[in-house]
Short mmCIF file of C-alpha atoms in Angstrom, two decimals:
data_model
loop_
_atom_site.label_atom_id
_atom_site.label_comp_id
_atom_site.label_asym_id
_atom_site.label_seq_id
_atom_site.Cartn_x
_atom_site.Cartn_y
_atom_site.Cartn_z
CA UNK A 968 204.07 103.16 94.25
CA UNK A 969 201.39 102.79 91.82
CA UNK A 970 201.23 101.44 88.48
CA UNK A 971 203.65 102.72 85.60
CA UNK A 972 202.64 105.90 84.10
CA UNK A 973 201.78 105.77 80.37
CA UNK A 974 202.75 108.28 77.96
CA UNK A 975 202.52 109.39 74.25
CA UNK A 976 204.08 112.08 72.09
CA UNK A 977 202.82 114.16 69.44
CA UNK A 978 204.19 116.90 67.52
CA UNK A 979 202.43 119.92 66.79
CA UNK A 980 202.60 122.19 63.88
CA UNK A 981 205.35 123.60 64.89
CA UNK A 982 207.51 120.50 65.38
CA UNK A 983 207.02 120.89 68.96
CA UNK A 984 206.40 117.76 71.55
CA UNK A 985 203.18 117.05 73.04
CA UNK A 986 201.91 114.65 75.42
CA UNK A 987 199.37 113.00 76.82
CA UNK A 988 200.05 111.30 80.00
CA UNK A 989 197.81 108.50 81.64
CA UNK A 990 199.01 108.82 85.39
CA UNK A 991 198.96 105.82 88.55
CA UNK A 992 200.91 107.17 91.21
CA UNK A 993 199.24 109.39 93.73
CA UNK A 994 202.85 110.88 94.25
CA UNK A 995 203.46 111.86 90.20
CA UNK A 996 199.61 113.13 89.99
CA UNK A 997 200.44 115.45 93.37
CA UNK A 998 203.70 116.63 91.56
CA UNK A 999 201.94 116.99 88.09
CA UNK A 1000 198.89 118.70 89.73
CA UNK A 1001 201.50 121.54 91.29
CA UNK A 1002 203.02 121.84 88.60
CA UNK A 1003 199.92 122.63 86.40
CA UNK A 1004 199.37 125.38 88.40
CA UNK A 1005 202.65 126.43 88.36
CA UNK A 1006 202.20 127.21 85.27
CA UNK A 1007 198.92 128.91 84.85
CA UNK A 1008 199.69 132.11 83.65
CA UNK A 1009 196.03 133.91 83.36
CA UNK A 1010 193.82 131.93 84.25
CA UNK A 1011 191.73 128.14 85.69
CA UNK A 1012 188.64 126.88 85.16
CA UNK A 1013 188.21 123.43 87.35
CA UNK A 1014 185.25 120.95 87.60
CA UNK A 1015 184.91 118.89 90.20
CA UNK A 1016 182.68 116.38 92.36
CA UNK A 1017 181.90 116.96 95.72
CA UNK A 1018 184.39 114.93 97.14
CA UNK A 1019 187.38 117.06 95.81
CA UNK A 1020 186.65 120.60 97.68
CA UNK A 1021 187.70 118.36 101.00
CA UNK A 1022 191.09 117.69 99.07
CA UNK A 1023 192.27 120.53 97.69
CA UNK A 1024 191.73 122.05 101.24
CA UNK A 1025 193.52 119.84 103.56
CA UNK A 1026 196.46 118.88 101.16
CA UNK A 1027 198.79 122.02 101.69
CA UNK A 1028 200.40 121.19 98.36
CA UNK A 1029 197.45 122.28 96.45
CA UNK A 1030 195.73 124.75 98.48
CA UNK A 1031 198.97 126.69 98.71
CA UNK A 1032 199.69 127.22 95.19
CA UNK A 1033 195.68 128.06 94.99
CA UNK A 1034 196.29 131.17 97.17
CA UNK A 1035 199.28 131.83 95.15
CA UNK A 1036 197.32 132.30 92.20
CA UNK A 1037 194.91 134.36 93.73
CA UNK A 1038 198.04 136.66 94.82
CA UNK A 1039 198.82 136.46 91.17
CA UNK A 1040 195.90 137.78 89.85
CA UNK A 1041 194.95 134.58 88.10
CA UNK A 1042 191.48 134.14 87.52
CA UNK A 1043 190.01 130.94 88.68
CA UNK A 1044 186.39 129.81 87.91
CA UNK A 1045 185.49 127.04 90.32
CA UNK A 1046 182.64 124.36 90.08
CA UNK A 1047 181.39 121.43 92.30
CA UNK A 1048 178.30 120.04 93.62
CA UNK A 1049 178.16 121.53 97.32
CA UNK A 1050 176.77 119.89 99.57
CA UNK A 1051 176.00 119.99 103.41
CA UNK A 1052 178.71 118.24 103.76
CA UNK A 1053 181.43 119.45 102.23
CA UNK A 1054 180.26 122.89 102.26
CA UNK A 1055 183.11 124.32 105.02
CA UNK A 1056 185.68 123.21 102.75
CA UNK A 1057 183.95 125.13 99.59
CA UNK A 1058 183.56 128.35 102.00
CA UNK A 1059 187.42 127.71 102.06
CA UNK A 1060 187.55 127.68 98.28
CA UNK A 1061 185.33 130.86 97.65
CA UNK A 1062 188.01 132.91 99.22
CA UNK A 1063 190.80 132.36 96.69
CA UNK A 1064 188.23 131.70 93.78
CA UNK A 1065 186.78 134.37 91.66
CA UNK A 1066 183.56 133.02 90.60
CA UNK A 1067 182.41 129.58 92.25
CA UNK A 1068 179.26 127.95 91.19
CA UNK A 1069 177.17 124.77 92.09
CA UNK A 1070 176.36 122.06 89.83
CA UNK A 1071 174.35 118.57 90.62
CA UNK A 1072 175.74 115.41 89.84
CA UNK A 1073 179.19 116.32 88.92
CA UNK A 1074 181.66 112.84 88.16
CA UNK A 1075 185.57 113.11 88.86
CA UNK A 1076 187.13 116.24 87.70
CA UNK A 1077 188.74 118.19 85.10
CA UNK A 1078 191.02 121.21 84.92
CA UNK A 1079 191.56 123.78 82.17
CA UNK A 1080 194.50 126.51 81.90
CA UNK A 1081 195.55 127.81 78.81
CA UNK A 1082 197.74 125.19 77.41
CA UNK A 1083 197.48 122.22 79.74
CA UNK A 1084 194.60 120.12 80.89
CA UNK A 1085 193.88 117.62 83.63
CA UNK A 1086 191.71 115.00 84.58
CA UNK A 1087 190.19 112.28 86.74
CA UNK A 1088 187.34 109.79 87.08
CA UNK A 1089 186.95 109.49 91.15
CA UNK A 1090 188.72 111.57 93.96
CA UNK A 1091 188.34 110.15 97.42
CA UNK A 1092 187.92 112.96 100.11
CA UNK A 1093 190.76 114.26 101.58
CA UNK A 1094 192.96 111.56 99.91
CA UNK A 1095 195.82 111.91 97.06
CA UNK A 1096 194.22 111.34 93.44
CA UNK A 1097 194.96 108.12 92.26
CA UNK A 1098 194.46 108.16 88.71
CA UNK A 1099 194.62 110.99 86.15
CA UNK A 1100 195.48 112.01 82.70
CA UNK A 1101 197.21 115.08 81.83
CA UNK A 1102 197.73 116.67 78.38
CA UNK A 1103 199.18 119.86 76.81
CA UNK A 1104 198.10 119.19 73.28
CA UNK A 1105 195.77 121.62 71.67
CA UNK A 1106 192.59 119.66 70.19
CA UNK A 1107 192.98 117.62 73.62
CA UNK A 1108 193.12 121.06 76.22
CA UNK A 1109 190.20 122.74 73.69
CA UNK A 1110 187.93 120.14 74.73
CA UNK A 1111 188.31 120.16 78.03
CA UNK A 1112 187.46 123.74 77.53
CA UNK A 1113 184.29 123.38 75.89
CA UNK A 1114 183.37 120.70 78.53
CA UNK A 1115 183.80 122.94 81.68
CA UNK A 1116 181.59 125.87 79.78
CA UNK A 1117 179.05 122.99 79.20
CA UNK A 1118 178.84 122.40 82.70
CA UNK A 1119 179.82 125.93 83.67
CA UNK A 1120 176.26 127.15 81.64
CA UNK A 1121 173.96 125.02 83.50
CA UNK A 1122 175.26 125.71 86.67
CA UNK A 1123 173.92 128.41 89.31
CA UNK A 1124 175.92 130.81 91.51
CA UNK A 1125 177.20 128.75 95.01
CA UNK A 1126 175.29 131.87 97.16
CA UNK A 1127 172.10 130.43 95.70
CA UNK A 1128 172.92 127.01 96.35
CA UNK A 1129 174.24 127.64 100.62
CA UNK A 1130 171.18 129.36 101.01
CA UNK A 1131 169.08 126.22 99.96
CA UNK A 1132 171.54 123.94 102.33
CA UNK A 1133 171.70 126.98 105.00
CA UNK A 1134 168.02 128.51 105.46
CA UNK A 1135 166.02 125.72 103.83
CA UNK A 1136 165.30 128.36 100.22
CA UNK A 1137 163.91 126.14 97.74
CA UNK A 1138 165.24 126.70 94.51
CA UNK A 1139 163.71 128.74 91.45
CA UNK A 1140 163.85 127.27 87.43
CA UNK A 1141 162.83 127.40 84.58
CA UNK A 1142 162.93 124.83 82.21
CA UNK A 1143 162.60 124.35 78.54
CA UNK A 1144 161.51 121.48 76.62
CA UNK A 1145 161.41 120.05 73.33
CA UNK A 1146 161.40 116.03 74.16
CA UNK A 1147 157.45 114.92 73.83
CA UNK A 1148 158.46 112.09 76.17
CA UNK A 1149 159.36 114.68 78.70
CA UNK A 1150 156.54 117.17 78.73
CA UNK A 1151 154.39 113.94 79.16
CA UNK A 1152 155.81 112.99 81.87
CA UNK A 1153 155.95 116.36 83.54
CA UNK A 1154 152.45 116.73 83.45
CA UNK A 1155 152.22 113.21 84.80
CA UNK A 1156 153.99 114.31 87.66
CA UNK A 1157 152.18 117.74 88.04
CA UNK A 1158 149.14 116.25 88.32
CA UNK A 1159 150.00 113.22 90.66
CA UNK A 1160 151.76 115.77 93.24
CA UNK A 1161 148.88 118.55 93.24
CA UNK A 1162 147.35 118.47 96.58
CA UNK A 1163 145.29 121.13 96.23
CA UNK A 1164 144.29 123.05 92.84
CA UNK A 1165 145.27 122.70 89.27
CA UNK A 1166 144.31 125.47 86.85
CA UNK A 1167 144.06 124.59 83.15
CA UNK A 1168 143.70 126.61 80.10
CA UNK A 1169 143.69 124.97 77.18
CA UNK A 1170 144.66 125.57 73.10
CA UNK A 1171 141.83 127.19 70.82
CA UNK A 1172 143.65 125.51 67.76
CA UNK A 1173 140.85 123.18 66.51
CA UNK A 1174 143.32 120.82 64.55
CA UNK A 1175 144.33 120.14 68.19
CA UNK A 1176 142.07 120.66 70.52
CA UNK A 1177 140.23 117.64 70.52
CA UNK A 1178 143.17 115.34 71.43
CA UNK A 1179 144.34 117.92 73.80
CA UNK A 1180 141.05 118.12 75.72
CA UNK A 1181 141.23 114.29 75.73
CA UNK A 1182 144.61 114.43 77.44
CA UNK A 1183 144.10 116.37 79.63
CA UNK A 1184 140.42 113.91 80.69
CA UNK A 1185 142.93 111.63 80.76
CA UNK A 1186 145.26 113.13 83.20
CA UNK A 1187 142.79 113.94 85.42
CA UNK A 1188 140.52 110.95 86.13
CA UNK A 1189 143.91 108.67 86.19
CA UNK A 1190 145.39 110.98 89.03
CA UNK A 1191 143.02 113.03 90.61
CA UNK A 1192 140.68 111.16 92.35
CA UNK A 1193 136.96 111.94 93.14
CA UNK A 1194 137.40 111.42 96.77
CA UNK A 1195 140.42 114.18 96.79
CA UNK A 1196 140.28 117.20 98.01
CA UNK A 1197 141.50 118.40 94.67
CA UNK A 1198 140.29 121.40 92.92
CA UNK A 1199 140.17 122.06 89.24
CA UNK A 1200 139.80 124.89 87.14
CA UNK A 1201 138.98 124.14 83.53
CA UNK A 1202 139.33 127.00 80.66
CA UNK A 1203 138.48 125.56 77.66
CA UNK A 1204 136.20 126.71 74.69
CA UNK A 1205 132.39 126.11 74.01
CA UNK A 1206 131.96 123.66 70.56
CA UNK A 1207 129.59 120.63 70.54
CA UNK A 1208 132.48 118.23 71.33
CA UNK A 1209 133.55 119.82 74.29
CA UNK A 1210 129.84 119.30 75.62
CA UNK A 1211 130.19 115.64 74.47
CA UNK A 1212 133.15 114.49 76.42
CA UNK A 1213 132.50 116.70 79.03
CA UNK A 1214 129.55 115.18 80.02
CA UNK A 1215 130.46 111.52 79.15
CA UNK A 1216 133.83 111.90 81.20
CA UNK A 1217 133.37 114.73 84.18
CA UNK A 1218 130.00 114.46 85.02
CA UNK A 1219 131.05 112.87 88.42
CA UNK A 1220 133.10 115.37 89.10
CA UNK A 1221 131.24 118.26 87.89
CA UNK A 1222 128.22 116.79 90.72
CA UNK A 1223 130.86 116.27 93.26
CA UNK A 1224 131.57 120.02 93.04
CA UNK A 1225 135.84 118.13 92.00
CA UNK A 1226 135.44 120.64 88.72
CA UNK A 1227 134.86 123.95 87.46
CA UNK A 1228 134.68 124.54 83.82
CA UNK A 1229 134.48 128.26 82.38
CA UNK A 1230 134.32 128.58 78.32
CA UNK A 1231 136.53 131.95 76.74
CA UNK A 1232 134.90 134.19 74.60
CA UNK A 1233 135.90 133.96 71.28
CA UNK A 1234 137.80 136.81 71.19
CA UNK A 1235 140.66 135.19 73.04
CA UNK A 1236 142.78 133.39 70.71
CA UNK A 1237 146.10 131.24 72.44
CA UNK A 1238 148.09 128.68 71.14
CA UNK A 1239 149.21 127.63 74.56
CA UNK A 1240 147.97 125.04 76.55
CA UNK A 1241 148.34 126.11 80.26
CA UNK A 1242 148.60 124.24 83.60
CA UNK A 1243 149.46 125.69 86.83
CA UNK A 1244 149.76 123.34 90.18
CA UNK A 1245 149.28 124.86 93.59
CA UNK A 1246 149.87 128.09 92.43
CA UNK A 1247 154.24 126.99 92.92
CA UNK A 1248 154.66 125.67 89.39
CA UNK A 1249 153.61 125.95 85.90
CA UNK A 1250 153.80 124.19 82.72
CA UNK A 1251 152.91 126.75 78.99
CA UNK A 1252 153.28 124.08 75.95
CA UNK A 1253 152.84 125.70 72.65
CA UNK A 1254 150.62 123.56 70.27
CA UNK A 1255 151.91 122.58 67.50
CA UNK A 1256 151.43 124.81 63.74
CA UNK A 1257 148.24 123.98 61.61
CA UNK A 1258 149.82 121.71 59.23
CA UNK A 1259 152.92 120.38 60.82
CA UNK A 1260 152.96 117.02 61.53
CA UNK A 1261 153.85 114.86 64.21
CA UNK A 1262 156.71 112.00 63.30
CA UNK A 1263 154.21 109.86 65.02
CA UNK A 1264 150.85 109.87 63.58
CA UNK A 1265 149.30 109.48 67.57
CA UNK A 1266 151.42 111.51 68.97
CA UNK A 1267 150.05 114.48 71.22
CA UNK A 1268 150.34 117.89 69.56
CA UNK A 1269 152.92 119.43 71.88
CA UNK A 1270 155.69 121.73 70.05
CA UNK A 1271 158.16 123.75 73.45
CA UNK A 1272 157.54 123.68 76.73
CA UNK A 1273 158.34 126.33 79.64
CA UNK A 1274 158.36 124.37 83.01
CA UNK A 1275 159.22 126.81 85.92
CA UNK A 1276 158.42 127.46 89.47
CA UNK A 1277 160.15 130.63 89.41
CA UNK A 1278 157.66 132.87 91.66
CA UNK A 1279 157.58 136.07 89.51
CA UNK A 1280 156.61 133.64 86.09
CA UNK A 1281 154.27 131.52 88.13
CA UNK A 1282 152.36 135.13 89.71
CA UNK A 1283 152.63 136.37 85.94
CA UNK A 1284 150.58 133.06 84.31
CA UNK A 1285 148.27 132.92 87.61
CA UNK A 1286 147.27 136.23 87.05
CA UNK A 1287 146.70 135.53 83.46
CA UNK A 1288 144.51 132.89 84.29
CA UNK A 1289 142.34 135.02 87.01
CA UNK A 1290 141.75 137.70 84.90
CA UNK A 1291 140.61 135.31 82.27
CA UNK A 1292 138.33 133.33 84.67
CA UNK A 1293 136.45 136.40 86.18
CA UNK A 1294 136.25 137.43 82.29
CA UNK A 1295 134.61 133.90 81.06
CA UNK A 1296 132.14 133.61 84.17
CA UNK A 1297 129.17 135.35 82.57
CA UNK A 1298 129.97 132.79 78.75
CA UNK A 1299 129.77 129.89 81.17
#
């Protein structure tokens, strides 16, 4: 036996009991587990690491009353991280589940039925839980609720996810971003991991263009190295500055063929700085409005980002940037 269970009572608007229970014994949790869905009359939604999938399969007592909901009608909305390794046991899952979805990085567990709601910080594979709290009072089961549809909105359909493990699919996103930190360090990373061609098209706001011409200088002599095999494609727009620091920063690369630089016409107007890596993934970051400030007077002028390596919006912004290159070739 494990340690003593610990309870507490509260009455709810209608005089009725409560409780919360904080649960030690592997052999109360298994009874209290069965009995929560015992009592499911509609419907589950369940979050869960990717230890638990082993569990609920080989431990009759829960599997069992899993296909009895199923028989029931009950719907079920599953969720765990799948993995190669536990992915038989999810297969398992999917066939008494109505919707199952994959999530990365999921901690313990928590279930959600109408009125009751369960929990737990670890689950060993194929082992009884031994810890867990359980609760059928309201504010306590709501929040559980609005947890698992947290969770439940970032996560993608578990097809998607065995197809990655199974046939080696990477998988598509797209991303967006509001943390300045962040898109910094994105780009960081875009441009340390290009191996072969980075296409840039850059704001025509002039309250920003000069520090984001400047970044992006930056970027490229600190990770893209002369000696690479590195190609890059600069759009950018003719003003005496951008002579200036073009020739004071990229005139080695401009002789060692590293750069190409095209200016727009002036009739193309964007508030988008654009980089594209590889042709695989791309990074639009609206500048910031004429007159709004940054909360930190050197901060770069970067409002939201769209990160994505989604095929159809990567073909979309490289085509953008083609068309615009073969445009700008006789203005350069």
């Amino acid at each position: 036996m494990g340690q003593d269970n610990l309870n507490s009572n509260i009455d709810d608007t209608n005089g009725n009991k409560n409780t919360t229970h904080i649960m030690y014994d592997p052999e109360s949790i298994l009874k209290k587990g069965v009995e929560f869905l015992q009592n499911i009359n509609n419907k589950m939604d369940i979050c869960v690491d990717a230890n638990a999938p082993s569990t609920i399969v080989t431990i009759p007592d829960y599997f069992i009353n899993y296909k009895t909901l199923a028989k029931r009608g009950c719907k079920i909305r599953f969720l765990t991280e799948i993995t190669k390794e536990n992915l038989a046991y999810c297969k398992e899952i999917m066939k008494v589940v109505d919707e199952f979805c994959h999530l990365d990085g999921i901690k313990g567990g928590i279930a959600v039925s109408e009125k009751e709601f369960m929990s737990t910080t670890r689950i060993i594979q194929k082992r009884l839980i031994i810890q867990c709290i359980y609760s059928d009072i309201e504010a306590v089961v709501e929040q559980g609720q609005y947890i698992f549809d947290s969770f439940w909105t970032n996560a993608i359909p578990a097809l998607d996810r065995i197809k990655e493990i199974e046939k080696g699919v990477k998988r598509e996103f797209i991303e967006t971003i509001r943390n300045l930190a962040e898109i910094e360090k994105l780009l960081q990373v875009i441009f340390k991991h290009t191996v072969a061609e980075i296409l840039i098209i850059l704001s025509d706001n002039e309250d920003i263009y000069k520090q984001n011409i400047e970044y992006i200088i930056k970027l490229l002599t600190e990770f893209v190295s002369i000696s690479d095999k590195i190609k890059i494609k600069l759009l950018i727009h003719r003003n005496a500055y951008t002579h200036h620091i073009v020739t004071k920063y990229l005139s080695e690369y401009l002789k060692a063929e590293k750069v190409e630089i095209h200016y727009l016409k002036d009739l193309f107007k964007t508030n988008l700085m654009l980089v594209i890596s590889d042709k695989m993934v791309s990074i639009a970051i609206e500048s910031k409005d004429k007159g709004q400030e940054n909360v930190y007077a050197k901060a770069l002028p970067f409002g939201l980002a769209t990160y994505s390596n989604s095929e159809p919006t990567v073909s979309s912004l490289l085509a953008i940037f083609d068309n615009l290159w073969i445009q700008s070739a006789s203005n350069s």
